[in-house]
């Protein structure tokens, strides 16, 4: 659909995939409501885009249900409607379940699953009134196959995919589409800030750029496709692993060795820069 004058709400918009998504929608003529925890990062992307009439920012902690409601209300107050909601904000605390603080495990679910559910619920009110709308949820390949040492993260993304698919069925014929983008590793600080902390197997898959993920989000807004796993080769691999768990377990040692080699290259680069 044409993005000219469309109102797009993006969470986690101050950096990485969120910022690239903001740039991409802005280039298509959309009006933006950008949310993230830190105002400074939002100010930077707003200044870069440079059109105050088309961009609003809101420091917002989606862990808080009241702030999810406030974000939707502020978007409606600013522009009168919401055409696209991109649930991109994400959180992770890596490690074995018994070694991660209980509060950190809960935070993953609050940010990655509860917040998109609440934001979608609130955004549906104006979308229903308009008879059209788009919701795009950013999940992960970790929501297609279990990822040890990121169990709560994996659970949150499985849950987000399940919510999205079920909601899409509820909304069939309403003019509102619900899509999921499920990327593998992305070349942002979410992974590269501390590669040593990331499971080796994550690095066994091709690295996507934030711009590539943003392009997939825009494509979902355009055509309403149910899911875009990316890259396509990794999406196929996760499908096979889901259908044949024994094959997945058999391939895991090989994938972990491959990932360890790739991760070491990133660690070497980080060491050289330091």
PDB file of C-alpha atoms in Angstrom:
ATOM      1  CA  UNK A   1       0.000   0.000   0.000  1.00  0.00           C
ATOM      2  CA  UNK A   2       1.057   3.613  -0.384  1.00  0.00           C
ATOM      3  CA  UNK A   3       2.847   4.875   2.722  1.00  0.00           C
ATOM      4  CA  UNK A   4       2.242   8.543   1.951  1.00  0.00           C
ATOM      5  CA  UNK A   5       0.679  10.098   5.059  1.00  0.00           C
ATOM      6  CA  UNK A   6       0.307   6.685   6.731  1.00  0.00           C
ATOM      7  CA  UNK A   7       0.885   6.753  10.503  1.00  0.00           C
ATOM      8  CA  UNK A   8       3.453   4.189  11.648  1.00  0.00           C
ATOM      9  CA  UNK A   9       4.236   3.416  15.290  1.00  0.00           C
ATOM     10  CA  UNK A  10       7.611   1.718  15.885  1.00  0.00           C
ATOM     11  CA  UNK A  11       8.950   0.459  19.204  1.00  0.00           C
ATOM     12  CA  UNK A  12      12.658   0.033  19.851  1.00  0.00           C
ATOM     13  CA  UNK A  13      13.111   2.799  17.298  1.00  0.00           C
ATOM     14  CA  UNK A  14      16.242   4.557  18.575  1.00  0.00           C
ATOM     15  CA  UNK A  15      18.843   2.211  17.037  1.00  0.00           C
ATOM     16  CA  UNK A  16      19.422  -0.942  15.016  1.00  0.00           C
ATOM     17  CA  UNK A  17      16.443  -2.480  13.242  1.00  0.00           C
ATOM     18  CA  UNK A  18      14.013   0.058  14.703  1.00  0.00           C
ATOM     19  CA  UNK A  19      15.978   3.039  13.431  1.00  0.00           C
ATOM     20  CA  UNK A  20      16.419   1.467   9.985  1.00  0.00           C
ATOM     21  CA  UNK A  21      12.699   0.743   9.864  1.00  0.00           C
ATOM     22  CA  UNK A  22      11.971   4.366  10.733  1.00  0.00           C
ATOM     23  CA  UNK A  23      14.246   5.528   7.913  1.00  0.00           C
ATOM     24  CA  UNK A  24      12.606   3.156   5.433  1.00  0.00           C
ATOM     25  CA  UNK A  25       9.028   4.148   6.265  1.00  0.00           C
ATOM     26  CA  UNK A  26       9.982   7.826   6.327  1.00  0.00           C
ATOM     27  CA  UNK A  27      11.490   7.506   2.847  1.00  0.00           C
ATOM     28  CA  UNK A  28       8.129   6.149   1.675  1.00  0.00           C
ATOM     29  CA  UNK A  29       6.315   9.236   2.972  1.00  0.00           C
ATOM     30  CA  UNK A  30       4.972   7.902   6.263  1.00  0.00           C
ATOM     31  CA  UNK A  31       4.390   9.848   9.444  1.00  0.00           C
ATOM     32  CA  UNK A  32       6.153   8.270  12.416  1.00  0.00           C
ATOM     33  CA  UNK A  33       5.680   7.807  16.127  1.00  0.00           C
ATOM     34  CA  UNK A  34       8.992   6.464  17.442  1.00  0.00           C
ATOM     35  CA  UNK A  35       9.281   4.894  20.878  1.00  0.00           C
ATOM     36  CA  UNK A  36      12.218   3.610  22.922  1.00  0.00           C
ATOM     37  CA  UNK A  37      13.397   3.758  26.515  1.00  0.00           C
ATOM     38  CA  UNK A  38      15.962   6.508  25.940  1.00  0.00           C
ATOM     39  CA  UNK A  39      15.008   9.949  24.665  1.00  0.00           C
ATOM     40  CA  UNK A  40      18.549  10.772  23.517  1.00  0.00           C
ATOM     41  CA  UNK A  41      18.582   8.024  20.891  1.00  0.00           C
ATOM     42  CA  UNK A  42      15.136   9.022  19.693  1.00  0.00           C
ATOM     43  CA  UNK A  43      16.272  12.632  19.381  1.00  0.00           C
ATOM     44  CA  UNK A  44      19.180  11.540  17.186  1.00  0.00           C
ATOM     45  CA  UNK A  45      17.024   9.634  14.706  1.00  0.00           C
ATOM     46  CA  UNK A  46      14.411  12.415  14.685  1.00  0.00           C
ATOM     47  CA  UNK A  47      17.103  15.007  13.953  1.00  0.00           C
ATOM     48  CA  UNK A  48      18.474  12.820  11.176  1.00  0.00           C
ATOM     49  CA  UNK A  49      15.053  12.526   9.542  1.00  0.00           C
ATOM     50  CA  UNK A  50      14.640  16.246   9.935  1.00  0.00           C
ATOM     51  CA  UNK A  51      10.893  16.767   9.519  1.00  0.00           C
ATOM     52  CA  UNK A  52       9.260  17.616  12.833  1.00  0.00           C
ATOM     53  CA  UNK A  53       5.806  17.659  11.248  1.00  0.00           C
ATOM     54  CA  UNK A  54       6.108  13.983  10.297  1.00  0.00           C
ATOM     55  CA  UNK A  55       7.983  12.580  13.312  1.00  0.00           C
ATOM     56  CA  UNK A  56       6.984  12.310  16.957  1.00  0.00           C
ATOM     57  CA  UNK A  57       9.061  10.620  19.637  1.00  0.00           C
ATOM     58  CA  UNK A  58       8.125   9.214  23.024  1.00  0.00           C
ATOM     59  CA  UNK A  59      10.417   7.821  25.696  1.00  0.00           C
ATOM     60  CA  UNK A  60       8.470   4.731  26.663  1.00  0.00           C
ATOM     61  CA  UNK A  61       9.180   1.625  28.717  1.00  0.00           C
ATOM     62  CA  UNK A  62       7.038  -1.125  27.202  1.00  0.00           C
ATOM     63  CA  UNK A  63       7.620  -3.265  30.286  1.00  0.00           C
ATOM     64  CA  UNK A  64       4.944  -1.088  31.880  1.00  0.00           C
ATOM     65  CA  UNK A  65       1.383  -1.823  30.667  1.00  0.00           C
ATOM     66  CA  UNK A  66       0.285   1.752  31.316  1.00  0.00           C
ATOM     67  CA  UNK A  67       3.041   3.047  29.047  1.00  0.00           C
ATOM     68  CA  UNK A  68       1.913   0.736  26.246  1.00  0.00           C
ATOM     69  CA  UNK A  69      -1.532   2.318  26.485  1.00  0.00           C
ATOM     70  CA  UNK A  70       0.050   5.779  26.626  1.00  0.00           C
ATOM     71  CA  UNK A  71       2.043   5.175  23.438  1.00  0.00           C
ATOM     72  CA  UNK A  72      -1.067   4.370  21.441  1.00  0.00           C
ATOM     73  CA  UNK A  73      -2.935   7.316  22.961  1.00  0.00           C
ATOM     74  CA  UNK A  74      -0.064   9.695  22.142  1.00  0.00           C
ATOM     75  CA  UNK A  75       0.054   8.458  18.542  1.00  0.00           C
ATOM     76  CA  UNK A  76      -3.676   9.069  18.167  1.00  0.00           C
ATOM     77  CA  UNK A  77      -3.368  12.509  19.757  1.00  0.00           C
ATOM     78  CA  UNK A  78      -0.536  13.436  17.389  1.00  0.00           C
ATOM     79  CA  UNK A  79      -1.914  12.152  14.084  1.00  0.00           C
ATOM     80  CA  UNK A  80      -5.491  10.993  14.638  1.00  0.00           C
ATOM     81  CA  UNK A  81      -5.028   7.402  13.533  1.00  0.00           C
ATOM     82  CA  UNK A  82      -2.660   4.427  13.437  1.00  0.00           C
ATOM     83  CA  UNK A  83      -2.136   2.585  10.170  1.00  0.00           C
ATOM     84  CA  UNK A  84       0.907   0.435  10.995  1.00  0.00           C
ATOM     85  CA  UNK A  85       2.233  -0.896  14.301  1.00  0.00           C
ATOM     86  CA  UNK A  86       5.733  -2.380  14.316  1.00  0.00           C
ATOM     87  CA  UNK A  87       6.488  -4.255  17.533  1.00  0.00           C
ATOM     88  CA  UNK A  88      10.271  -4.295  17.374  1.00  0.00           C
ATOM     89  CA  UNK A  89      11.474  -3.620  20.935  1.00  0.00           C
ATOM     90  CA  UNK A  90      13.434  -6.602  22.222  1.00  0.00           C
ATOM     91  CA  UNK A  91      15.245  -7.803  25.310  1.00  0.00           C
ATOM     92  CA  UNK A  92      17.504 -10.744  26.130  1.00  0.00           C
ATOM     93  CA  UNK A  93      19.527 -12.049  29.059  1.00  0.00           C
ATOM     94  CA  UNK A  94      21.592 -15.000  27.923  1.00  0.00           C
ATOM     95  CA  UNK A  95      22.625 -18.009  29.952  1.00  0.00           C
ATOM     96  CA  UNK A  96      21.261 -21.248  31.372  1.00  0.00           C
ATOM     97  CA  UNK A  97      17.857 -20.768  33.003  1.00  0.00           C
ATOM     98  CA  UNK A  98      19.146 -21.688  36.469  1.00  0.00           C
ATOM     99  CA  UNK A  99      21.952 -19.127  36.153  1.00  0.00           C
ATOM    100  CA  UNK A 100      19.868 -16.110  35.051  1.00  0.00           C
ATOM    101  CA  UNK A 101      18.091 -13.977  37.640  1.00  0.00           C
ATOM    102  CA  UNK A 102      14.361 -14.655  37.796  1.00  0.00           C
ATOM    103  CA  UNK A 103      13.646 -10.951  37.283  1.00  0.00           C
ATOM    104  CA  UNK A 104      15.686 -10.966  34.076  1.00  0.00           C
ATOM    105  CA  UNK A 105      13.824 -14.004  32.749  1.00  0.00           C
ATOM    106  CA  UNK A 106      10.548 -12.221  33.454  1.00  0.00           C
ATOM    107  CA  UNK A 107      11.747  -9.040  31.748  1.00  0.00           C
ATOM    108  CA  UNK A 108      12.328 -10.949  28.505  1.00  0.00           C
ATOM    109  CA  UNK A 109       8.713 -12.068  28.492  1.00  0.00           C
ATOM    110  CA  UNK A 110       7.447  -8.605  29.445  1.00  0.00           C
ATOM    111  CA  UNK A 111       9.274  -6.851  26.597  1.00  0.00           C
ATOM    112  CA  UNK A 112       9.187  -9.491  23.858  1.00  0.00           C
ATOM    113  CA  UNK A 113       5.724 -10.947  24.366  1.00  0.00           C
ATOM    114  CA  UNK A 114       3.459  -9.094  26.773  1.00  0.00           C
ATOM    115  CA  UNK A 115       4.194  -5.657  25.307  1.00  0.00           C
ATOM    116  CA  UNK A 116       3.398  -6.628  21.680  1.00  0.00           C
ATOM    117  CA  UNK A 117       0.179  -8.289  22.847  1.00  0.00           C
ATOM    118  CA  UNK A 118      -0.920  -5.176  24.757  1.00  0.00           C
ATOM    119  CA  UNK A 119       0.148  -2.748  22.034  1.00  0.00           C
ATOM    120  CA  UNK A 120      -1.655  -4.795  19.398  1.00  0.00           C
ATOM    121  CA  UNK A 121      -4.769  -4.889  21.558  1.00  0.00           C
ATOM    122  CA  UNK A 122      -4.776  -1.110  21.985  1.00  0.00           C
ATOM    123  CA  UNK A 123      -3.953  -0.417  18.319  1.00  0.00           C
ATOM    124  CA  UNK A 124      -6.807  -2.619  17.144  1.00  0.00           C
ATOM    125  CA  UNK A 125      -9.352  -0.101  18.432  1.00  0.00           C
ATOM    126  CA  UNK A 126      -8.493   2.651  15.908  1.00  0.00           C
ATOM    127  CA  UNK A 127      -7.658   0.109  13.193  1.00  0.00           C
ATOM    128  CA  UNK A 128     -11.098  -1.484  13.546  1.00  0.00           C
ATOM    129  CA  UNK A 129     -12.714   1.917  13.330  1.00  0.00           C
ATOM    130  CA  UNK A 130     -10.816   2.640  10.106  1.00  0.00           C
ATOM    131  CA  UNK A 131     -11.464  -0.824   8.647  1.00  0.00           C
ATOM    132  CA  UNK A 132      -7.787  -1.348   7.863  1.00  0.00           C
ATOM    133  CA  UNK A 133      -4.400  -1.631   9.491  1.00  0.00           C
ATOM    134  CA  UNK A 134      -1.127  -3.506   9.684  1.00  0.00           C
ATOM    135  CA  UNK A 135       0.643  -5.121  12.623  1.00  0.00           C
ATOM    136  CA  UNK A 136       4.179  -6.428  12.093  1.00  0.00           C
ATOM    137  CA  UNK A 137       5.832  -8.290  14.961  1.00  0.00           C
ATOM    138  CA  UNK A 138       9.583  -8.867  14.943  1.00  0.00           C
ATOM    139  CA  UNK A 139      10.184 -12.400  16.194  1.00  0.00           C
ATOM    140  CA  UNK A 140      13.250 -14.571  15.578  1.00  0.00           C
ATOM    141  CA  UNK A 141      14.447 -17.879  14.213  1.00  0.00           C
ATOM    142  CA  UNK A 142      14.782 -18.700  17.928  1.00  0.00           C
ATOM    143  CA  UNK A 143      10.985 -18.763  17.865  1.00  0.00           C
ATOM    144  CA  UNK A 144      11.049 -21.528  15.262  1.00  0.00           C
ATOM    145  CA  UNK A 145      13.545 -23.891  16.919  1.00  0.00           C
ATOM    146  CA  UNK A 146      14.544 -24.092  20.602  1.00  0.00           C
ATOM    147  CA  UNK A 147      17.712 -22.198  21.479  1.00  0.00           C
ATOM    148  CA  UNK A 148      19.434 -23.487  24.639  1.00  0.00           C
ATOM    149  CA  UNK A 149      20.981 -20.821  26.875  1.00  0.00           C
ATOM    150  CA  UNK A 150      18.379 -18.417  25.529  1.00  0.00           C
ATOM    151  CA  UNK A 151      15.352 -20.419  26.676  1.00  0.00           C
ATOM    152  CA  UNK A 152      13.224 -17.513  27.877  1.00  0.00           C
ATOM    153  CA  UNK A 153      14.051 -15.508  24.745  1.00  0.00           C
ATOM    154  CA  UNK A 154      13.174 -18.507  22.585  1.00  0.00           C
ATOM    155  CA  UNK A 155       9.909 -18.950  24.503  1.00  0.00           C
ATOM    156  CA  UNK A 156       9.017 -15.281  24.051  1.00  0.00           C
ATOM    157  CA  UNK A 157       9.516 -15.459  20.300  1.00  0.00           C
ATOM    158  CA  UNK A 158       7.616 -18.751  19.952  1.00  0.00           C
ATOM    159  CA  UNK A 159       4.824 -17.099  21.902  1.00  0.00           C
ATOM    160  CA  UNK A 160       4.937 -13.982  19.739  1.00  0.00           C
ATOM    161  CA  UNK A 161       4.623 -16.064  16.580  1.00  0.00           C
ATOM    162  CA  UNK A 162       1.740 -18.044  18.043  1.00  0.00           C
ATOM    163  CA  UNK A 163      -0.053 -14.881  19.127  1.00  0.00           C
ATOM    164  CA  UNK A 164       0.472 -13.313  15.702  1.00  0.00           C
ATOM    165  CA  UNK A 165      -0.824 -16.303  13.753  1.00  0.00           C
ATOM    166  CA  UNK A 166      -3.875 -16.684  15.999  1.00  0.00           C
ATOM    167  CA  UNK A 167      -4.638 -12.955  15.861  1.00  0.00           C
ATOM    168  CA  UNK A 168      -4.346 -13.019  12.070  1.00  0.00           C
ATOM    169  CA  UNK A 169      -7.054 -15.684  11.988  1.00  0.00           C
ATOM    170  CA  UNK A 170      -9.277 -13.648  14.314  1.00  0.00           C
ATOM    171  CA  UNK A 171      -8.904 -10.668  11.979  1.00  0.00           C
ATOM    172  CA  UNK A 172      -9.375 -12.508   8.702  1.00  0.00           C
ATOM    173  CA  UNK A 173     -11.562 -10.398   6.410  1.00  0.00           C
ATOM    174  CA  UNK A 174     -11.336  -7.310   8.619  1.00  0.00           C
ATOM    175  CA  UNK A 175      -8.842  -5.395   6.481  1.00  0.00           C
ATOM    176  CA  UNK A 176      -6.220  -5.702   9.235  1.00  0.00           C
ATOM    177  CA  UNK A 177      -3.189  -7.894   8.591  1.00  0.00           C
ATOM    178  CA  UNK A 178      -0.788  -9.400  11.120  1.00  0.00           C
ATOM    179  CA  UNK A 179       2.676 -10.460   9.998  1.00  0.00           C
ATOM    180  CA  UNK A 180       5.847 -11.791  11.574  1.00  0.00           C
ATOM    181  CA  UNK A 181       9.443 -11.166  10.558  1.00  0.00           C
ATOM    182  CA  UNK A 182      11.693 -13.900  11.963  1.00  0.00           C
ATOM    183  CA  UNK A 183      15.369 -13.036  11.434  1.00  0.00           C
ATOM    184  CA  UNK A 184      18.417 -14.978  12.445  1.00  0.00           C
ATOM    185  CA  UNK A 185      21.456 -13.085  13.736  1.00  0.00           C
ATOM    186  CA  UNK A 186      21.498  -9.380  12.887  1.00  0.00           C
ATOM    187  CA  UNK A 187      24.624  -7.249  12.674  1.00  0.00           C
ATOM    188  CA  UNK A 188      23.618  -4.886  15.490  1.00  0.00           C
ATOM    189  CA  UNK A 189      24.691  -4.361  19.071  1.00  0.00           C
ATOM    190  CA  UNK A 190      22.038  -6.870  20.182  1.00  0.00           C
ATOM    191  CA  UNK A 191      24.546  -9.572  19.187  1.00  0.00           C
ATOM    192  CA  UNK A 192      27.821  -7.845  18.359  1.00  0.00           C
ATOM    193  CA  UNK A 193      28.094  -5.734  21.505  1.00  0.00           C
ATOM    194  CA  UNK A 194      29.263  -8.830  23.397  1.00  0.00           C
ATOM    195  CA  UNK A 195      29.804 -11.758  20.983  1.00  0.00           C
ATOM    196  CA  UNK A 196      31.399 -13.889  23.684  1.00  0.00           C
ATOM    197  CA  UNK A 197      28.051 -14.017  25.498  1.00  0.00           C
ATOM    198  CA  UNK A 198      26.163 -15.326  22.445  1.00  0.00           C
ATOM    199  CA  UNK A 199      25.739 -19.114  21.930  1.00  0.00           C
ATOM    200  CA  UNK A 200      28.057 -20.441  19.227  1.00  0.00           C
ATOM    201  CA  UNK A 201      25.203 -21.868  17.173  1.00  0.00           C
ATOM    202  CA  UNK A 202      23.789 -18.383  16.566  1.00  0.00           C
ATOM    203  CA  UNK A 203      26.859 -17.518  14.483  1.00  0.00           C
ATOM    204  CA  UNK A 204      26.380 -20.603  12.304  1.00  0.00           C
ATOM    205  CA  UNK A 205      23.709 -18.739  10.325  1.00  0.00           C
ATOM    206  CA  UNK A 206      24.246 -15.901   7.828  1.00  0.00           C
ATOM    207  CA  UNK A 207      24.178 -12.458   9.415  1.00  0.00           C
ATOM    208  CA  UNK A 208      21.478 -10.091   8.171  1.00  0.00           C
ATOM    209  CA  UNK A 209      21.844  -6.322   8.258  1.00  0.00           C
ATOM    210  CA  UNK A 210      19.390  -4.078  10.089  1.00  0.00           C
ATOM    211  CA  UNK A 211      18.435  -2.607   6.710  1.00  0.00           C
ATOM    212  CA  UNK A 212      17.547  -6.048   5.365  1.00  0.00           C
ATOM    213  CA  UNK A 213      15.266  -6.721   8.321  1.00  0.00           C
ATOM    214  CA  UNK A 214      13.676  -3.297   7.885  1.00  0.00           C
ATOM    215  CA  UNK A 215      13.034  -4.125   4.230  1.00  0.00           C
ATOM    216  CA  UNK A 216      11.283  -7.338   5.293  1.00  0.00           C
ATOM    217  CA  UNK A 217       9.108  -5.345   7.714  1.00  0.00           C
ATOM    218  CA  UNK A 218       8.102  -2.963   4.928  1.00  0.00           C
ATOM    219  CA  UNK A 219       7.387  -5.886   2.620  1.00  0.00           C
ATOM    220  CA  UNK A 220       5.006  -7.326   5.233  1.00  0.00           C
ATOM    221  CA  UNK A 221       3.292  -3.952   5.516  1.00  0.00           C
ATOM    222  CA  UNK A 222       2.866  -3.986   1.749  1.00  0.00           C
ATOM    223  CA  UNK A 223       1.553  -7.510   1.210  1.00  0.00           C
ATOM    224  CA  UNK A 224       0.458  -8.847   4.616  1.00  0.00           C
ATOM    225  CA  UNK A 225       2.398 -12.091   4.250  1.00  0.00           C
ATOM    226  CA  UNK A 226       2.029 -14.198   7.385  1.00  0.00           C
ATOM    227  CA  UNK A 227       5.754 -14.705   8.054  1.00  0.00           C
ATOM    228  CA  UNK A 228       9.104 -13.816   6.563  1.00  0.00           C
ATOM    229  CA  UNK A 229      11.910 -15.929   8.066  1.00  0.00           C
ATOM    230  CA  UNK A 230      15.294 -14.621   7.056  1.00  0.00           C
ATOM    231  CA  UNK A 231      17.570 -15.374   5.471  1.00  0.00           C
ATOM    232  CA  UNK A 232      15.549 -17.852   3.418  1.00  0.00           C
ATOM    233  CA  UNK A 233      18.162 -20.602   3.810  1.00  0.00           C
ATOM    234  CA  UNK A 234      17.976 -20.353   7.600  1.00  0.00           C
ATOM    235  CA  UNK A 235      14.195 -20.342   7.456  1.00  0.00           C
ATOM    236  CA  UNK A 236      14.288 -23.614   5.532  1.00  0.00           C
ATOM    237  CA  UNK A 237      16.764 -25.083   8.014  1.00  0.00           C
ATOM    238  CA  UNK A 238      14.570 -24.167  10.989  1.00  0.00           C
ATOM    239  CA  UNK A 239      11.537 -25.704   9.276  1.00  0.00           C
ATOM    240  CA  UNK A 240      13.416 -28.952   8.750  1.00  0.00           C
ATOM    241  CA  UNK A 241      14.665 -28.890  12.340  1.00  0.00           C
ATOM    242  CA  UNK A 242      11.127 -28.392  13.632  1.00  0.00           C
ATOM    243  CA  UNK A 243       9.726 -31.229  11.534  1.00  0.00           C
ATOM    244  CA  UNK A 244      12.617 -33.586  12.334  1.00  0.00           C
ATOM    245  CA  UNK A 245      13.934 -32.939  15.870  1.00  0.00           C
ATOM    246  CA  UNK A 246      16.341 -35.868  15.600  1.00  0.00           C
ATOM    247  CA  UNK A 247      17.934 -34.270  12.563  1.00  0.00           C
ATOM    248  CA  UNK A 248      18.234 -31.016  14.489  1.00  0.00           C
ATOM    249  CA  UNK A 249      20.054 -32.697  17.360  1.00  0.00           C
ATOM    250  CA  UNK A 250      22.332 -34.495  14.918  1.00  0.00           C
ATOM    251  CA  UNK A 251      23.257 -31.294  13.104  1.00  0.00           C
ATOM    252  CA  UNK A 252      23.733 -29.246  16.272  1.00  0.00           C
ATOM    253  CA  UNK A 253      27.387 -30.234  17.009  1.00  0.00           C
ATOM    254  CA  UNK A 254      28.404 -29.397  13.444  1.00  0.00           C
ATOM    255  CA  UNK A 255      26.540 -26.075  13.544  1.00  0.00           C
ATOM    256  CA  UNK A 256      28.097 -25.213  16.913  1.00  0.00           C
ATOM    257  CA  UNK A 257      31.608 -25.874  15.578  1.00  0.00           C
ATOM    258  CA  UNK A 258      30.904 -23.738  12.513  1.00  0.00           C
ATOM    259  CA  UNK A 259      29.430 -20.977  14.667  1.00  0.00           C
ATOM    260  CA  UNK A 260      32.405 -21.064  17.054  1.00  0.00           C
ATOM    261  CA  UNK A 261      34.772 -20.404  14.151  1.00  0.00           C
ATOM    262  CA  UNK A 262      32.679 -17.484  12.902  1.00  0.00           C
ATOM    263  CA  UNK A 263      32.298 -16.054  16.403  1.00  0.00           C
ATOM    264  CA  UNK A 264      36.039 -16.185  16.927  1.00  0.00           C
ATOM    265  CA  UNK A 265      36.519 -13.979  13.874  1.00  0.00           C
ATOM    266  CA  UNK A 266      34.199 -11.377  15.402  1.00  0.00           C
ATOM    267  CA  UNK A 267      36.055 -11.630  18.714  1.00  0.00           C
ATOM    268  CA  UNK A 268      39.392 -11.202  16.908  1.00  0.00           C
ATOM    269  CA  UNK A 269      38.103  -8.081  15.158  1.00  0.00           C
ATOM    270  CA  UNK A 270      36.846  -6.667  18.435  1.00  0.00           C
ATOM    271  CA  UNK A 271      40.227  -7.350  20.032  1.00  0.00           C
ATOM    272  CA  UNK A 272      42.060  -5.665  17.160  1.00  0.00           C
ATOM    273  CA  UNK A 273      39.880  -2.555  17.485  1.00  0.00           C
ATOM    274  CA  UNK A 274      40.471  -2.423  21.227  1.00  0.00           C
TER     275      UNK A 274
END
